[in-house]
Tab-separated table of C-alpha atoms in Angstrom:
chain	number	residue	atom	x	y	z
A	1	UNK	CA	39.970	86.768	119.484
A	2	UNK	CA	42.796	87.624	117.085
A	3	UNK	CA	45.056	84.654	116.461
A	4	UNK	CA	47.937	86.619	114.923
A	5	UNK	CA	49.526	89.432	116.906
A	6	UNK	CA	52.060	90.793	114.401
A	7	UNK	CA	51.317	93.053	111.440
A	8	UNK	CA	53.973	94.270	108.992
A	9	UNK	CA	53.107	97.297	106.840
A	10	UNK	CA	54.918	98.021	103.567
A	11	UNK	CA	54.515	101.381	101.829
A	12	UNK	CA	54.478	102.061	98.104
A	13	UNK	CA	56.312	104.354	95.725
A	14	UNK	CA	56.691	108.136	96.113
A	15	UNK	CA	55.890	107.988	99.869
A	16	UNK	CA	57.377	106.559	103.056
A	17	UNK	CA	56.085	104.560	106.003
A	18	UNK	CA	54.708	107.577	107.879
A	19	UNK	CA	51.534	107.320	105.804
A	20	UNK	CA	50.611	104.244	107.819
A	21	UNK	CA	50.215	106.181	111.080
A	22	UNK	CA	46.406	106.113	111.102
A	23	UNK	CA	46.351	102.364	110.449
A	24	UNK	CA	49.072	101.887	113.066
A	25	UNK	CA	47.003	103.782	115.636
A	26	UNK	CA	43.913	101.688	114.866
A	27	UNK	CA	45.721	98.354	115.168
A	28	UNK	CA	47.916	99.090	118.164
A	29	UNK	CA	44.802	100.209	120.038
A	30	UNK	CA	43.690	96.576	119.716
A	31	UNK	CA	46.966	95.306	121.144
A	32	UNK	CA	48.473	94.215	117.838
A	33	UNK	CA	52.224	94.606	117.380
A	34	UNK	CA	52.681	96.687	114.236
A	35	UNK	CA	55.974	96.933	112.349
A	36	UNK	CA	56.490	99.447	109.545
A	37	UNK	CA	59.062	98.744	106.851
A	38	UNK	CA	60.871	101.829	105.581
A	39	UNK	CA	61.758	100.739	102.071
A	40	UNK	CA	64.186	102.916	100.116
A	41	UNK	CA	62.250	101.987	96.910
A	42	UNK	CA	65.465	101.803	94.928
A	43	UNK	CA	65.049	98.182	93.825
A	44	UNK	CA	62.571	95.366	94.390
A	45	UNK	CA	65.414	93.112	95.531
A	46	UNK	CA	66.497	95.504	98.275
A	47	UNK	CA	62.933	96.296	99.359
A	48	UNK	CA	62.089	92.597	99.630
A	49	UNK	CA	65.285	92.037	101.632
A	50	UNK	CA	64.370	94.920	103.949
A	51	UNK	CA	60.937	93.400	104.479
A	52	UNK	CA	62.379	89.935	105.159
A	53	UNK	CA	64.727	91.475	107.715
A	54	UNK	CA	61.728	92.774	109.662
A	55	UNK	CA	60.005	89.396	109.354
A	56	UNK	CA	63.144	87.636	110.611
A	57	UNK	CA	62.886	89.542	113.887
A	58	UNK	CA	59.315	88.570	114.744
A	59	UNK	CA	58.339	86.268	117.573
A	60	UNK	CA	55.490	84.654	115.669
A	61	UNK	CA	53.359	84.724	112.531
A	62	UNK	CA	52.384	87.979	110.867
A	63	UNK	CA	49.970	89.536	108.445
A	64	UNK	CA	52.017	91.181	105.693
A	65	UNK	CA	50.347	94.265	104.200
A	66	UNK	CA	51.319	96.259	101.108
A	67	UNK	CA	49.993	99.456	99.566
A	68	UNK	CA	50.488	100.239	95.883
A	69	UNK	CA	54.040	99.208	94.857
A	70	UNK	CA	54.253	97.648	98.328
A	71	UNK	CA	52.029	94.931	96.915
A	72	UNK	CA	54.881	93.905	94.644
A	73	UNK	CA	57.215	93.869	97.628
A	74	UNK	CA	54.953	91.638	99.735
A	75	UNK	CA	54.389	89.383	96.730
A	76	UNK	CA	58.160	88.859	96.504
A	77	UNK	CA	58.910	88.737	100.246
A	78	UNK	CA	55.730	87.044	101.445
A	79	UNK	CA	56.977	83.479	101.010
A	80	UNK	CA	58.866	84.074	104.284
A	81	UNK	CA	57.864	81.424	106.847
A	82	UNK	CA	56.635	84.039	109.336
A	83	UNK	CA	53.980	85.300	106.906
A	84	UNK	CA	50.569	83.759	107.519
A	85	UNK	CA	48.517	85.942	105.167
A	86	UNK	CA	48.780	88.844	102.741
A	87	UNK	CA	46.724	92.016	102.522
A	88	UNK	CA	46.820	94.176	99.397
A	89	UNK	CA	45.654	97.781	99.813
A	90	UNK	CA	44.984	99.279	96.358
A	91	UNK	CA	48.132	97.411	95.427
A	92	UNK	CA	49.904	95.648	92.614
A	93	UNK	CA	49.891	91.856	92.846
A	94	UNK	CA	52.305	90.640	90.160
A	95	UNK	CA	52.590	87.052	89.020
A	96	UNK	CA	55.891	85.323	88.306
A	97	UNK	CA	57.832	87.237	85.679
A	98	UNK	CA	55.667	90.338	86.011
A	99	UNK	CA	56.819	93.638	87.478
A	100	UNK	CA	54.943	96.604	88.823
A	101	UNK	CA	55.835	98.329	85.574
A	102	UNK	CA	54.135	95.691	83.432
A	103	UNK	CA	50.932	96.174	85.451
A	104	UNK	CA	50.808	99.972	85.156
A	105	UNK	CA	48.019	100.329	82.626
A	106	UNK	CA	46.846	103.933	82.839
A	107	UNK	CA	47.104	105.512	79.350
A	108	UNK	CA	47.710	109.003	80.760
A	109	UNK	CA	49.825	108.173	83.784
A	110	UNK	CA	51.073	111.076	85.919
A	111	UNK	CA	54.271	109.093	86.521
A	112	UNK	CA	57.178	110.811	84.822
A	113	UNK	CA	59.612	109.099	82.488
A	114	UNK	CA	62.726	108.176	84.463
A	115	UNK	CA	65.256	110.912	85.201
A	116	UNK	CA	68.681	109.672	86.269
A	117	UNK	CA	67.169	106.318	87.196
A	118	UNK	CA	64.132	107.546	89.134
A	119	UNK	CA	60.446	108.150	88.528
A	120	UNK	CA	58.444	110.983	90.101
A	121	UNK	CA	54.803	112.007	90.095
A	122	UNK	CA	54.031	115.301	88.430
A	123	UNK	CA	53.581	117.762	91.281
A	124	UNK	CA	50.557	119.428	89.712
A	125	UNK	CA	48.908	116.045	89.113
A	126	UNK	CA	49.756	114.528	92.489
A	127	UNK	CA	46.636	115.506	94.433
A	128	UNK	CA	44.136	114.493	91.771
A	129	UNK	CA	45.923	111.246	90.914
A	130	UNK	CA	47.133	109.987	94.286
A	131	UNK	CA	45.324	111.816	97.083
A	132	UNK	CA	42.063	113.316	95.835
A	133	UNK	CA	40.220	112.722	99.123
A	134	UNK	CA	42.894	114.222	101.386
A	135	UNK	CA	42.992	117.881	102.472
A	136	UNK	CA	44.712	120.095	99.913
A	137	UNK	CA	47.519	120.999	102.310
A	138	UNK	CA	48.247	117.342	103.049
A	139	UNK	CA	48.297	116.414	99.372
A	140	UNK	CA	50.575	119.368	98.589
A	141	UNK	CA	53.002	118.294	101.298
A	142	UNK	CA	53.038	114.738	99.931
A	143	UNK	CA	53.744	116.059	96.441
A	144	UNK	CA	56.632	118.196	97.664
A	145	UNK	CA	58.127	115.485	99.896
A	146	UNK	CA	57.779	112.545	97.524
A	147	UNK	CA	60.411	109.832	97.553
A	148	UNK	CA	62.050	109.040	94.181
A	149	UNK	CA	60.963	105.639	92.841
A	150	UNK	CA	63.826	103.689	91.316
A	151	UNK	CA	63.557	102.098	87.890
A	152	UNK	CA	64.893	98.855	89.414
A	153	UNK	CA	61.925	98.855	91.773
A	154	UNK	CA	59.413	99.504	88.992
A	155	UNK	CA	60.889	97.136	86.453
A	156	UNK	CA	62.152	94.116	88.385
A	157	UNK	CA	60.031	90.968	87.959
A	158	UNK	CA	58.643	88.925	90.836
A	159	UNK	CA	60.142	85.452	91.095
A	160	UNK	CA	57.769	83.306	93.203
A	161	UNK	CA	54.516	85.160	94.000
A	162	UNK	CA	53.514	84.687	97.618
A	163	UNK	CA	49.798	84.897	96.836
A	164	UNK	CA	50.104	81.513	95.147
A	165	UNK	CA	51.054	80.036	98.528
A	166	UNK	CA	49.362	82.194	101.198
A	167	UNK	CA	45.749	83.330	101.712
A	168	UNK	CA	45.204	86.925	100.651
A	169	UNK	CA	42.818	89.819	101.109
A	170	UNK	CA	42.414	92.832	98.823
A	171	UNK	CA	40.973	96.311	99.352
A	172	UNK	CA	39.842	97.925	96.101
A	173	UNK	CA	39.839	101.735	96.140
A	174	UNK	CA	36.989	102.518	93.769
A	175	UNK	CA	37.988	106.149	93.073
A	176	UNK	CA	41.665	105.339	92.517
A	177	UNK	CA	43.335	107.246	89.660
A	178	UNK	CA	46.718	105.564	89.989
A	179	UNK	CA	45.700	101.897	89.645
A	180	UNK	CA	42.355	101.563	87.844
A	181	UNK	CA	39.762	99.806	90.036
A	182	UNK	CA	39.146	97.349	87.197
A	183	UNK	CA	42.823	96.351	87.322
A	184	UNK	CA	42.643	96.007	91.098
A	185	UNK	CA	39.637	93.702	90.820
A	186	UNK	CA	41.383	91.622	88.162
A	187	UNK	CA	44.524	91.177	90.268
A	188	UNK	CA	42.457	90.339	93.350
A	189	UNK	CA	40.442	87.734	91.453
A	190	UNK	CA	43.578	86.184	89.979
A	191	UNK	CA	45.075	85.902	93.456
A	192	UNK	CA	41.918	84.330	94.849
A	193	UNK	CA	41.738	87.127	97.405
A	194	UNK	CA	38.886	88.023	99.724
A	195	UNK	CA	37.819	91.442	98.431
A	196	UNK	CA	36.286	94.550	99.975
A	197	UNK	CA	35.646	97.804	98.136
A	198	UNK	CA	35.964	101.310	99.577
A	199	UNK	CA	35.104	104.605	97.882
A	200	UNK	CA	38.500	106.240	98.114
A	201	UNK	CA	41.500	107.628	96.303
A	202	UNK	CA	44.754	105.724	95.968
A	203	UNK	CA	45.738	107.052	99.404
A	204	UNK	CA	43.045	104.983	101.119
A	205	UNK	CA	45.420	103.951	103.923
A	206	UNK	CA	45.638	107.635	104.885
A	207	UNK	CA	42.088	108.790	104.163
A	208	UNK	CA	40.275	105.735	105.550
A	209	UNK	CA	42.568	104.013	108.061
A	210	UNK	CA	39.669	102.371	109.915
A	211	UNK	CA	38.503	100.530	106.788
A	212	UNK	CA	42.051	99.392	106.076
A	213	UNK	CA	42.526	98.258	109.673
A	214	UNK	CA	39.253	96.305	109.578
A	215	UNK	CA	40.487	94.243	106.631
A	216	UNK	CA	43.821	93.589	108.333
A	217	UNK	CA	41.988	92.440	111.475
A	218	UNK	CA	39.978	90.058	109.328
A	219	UNK	CA	43.161	88.591	107.861
A	220	UNK	CA	44.633	88.240	111.350
A	221	UNK	CA	41.595	86.550	112.869
């Protein structure tokens, strides 16, 4: 039996919460109450506040889940008393004083230099970097509908990392070209997380929602 009935899903940069639909469908089929945070990704402070607002409204404990930059958000917001555990899905897991930006280690990143305070992914690089295992039409739509990622979201440091206080789980996407799998493993080990590995692109929550849902169920059990 699942002890925790609430799950809160936090998306990353360049995308919105609609990418969680497959995971949502998997979990709600089990009777879990799933809440999706629609972060504006303008600043870490605002995104953490948005996440805490969702947590404030819950009727019990929750598993807090973050993909990509969403890992930084749950690391900052996850000290909330309603959070029982953390799940990182191919995500950044900063320590105190670190930002998502300090953990971006790819030497040939497809992330553009900031323009008017925002980062974008190169449209021609989007599919190969972010969504290599999704249908071409889906990846093209994601590239053309991407959400600008604010420099204050990328560069703001975490204050008190929740993974130092809460149990955590981590899904490593082994074919990820946004966050190197080696970096994912290092962050997961540092956080003391329970780790699973899936052969997938960075968009593992879209391409393999069942595997993502299985890890969330484990954290909720």
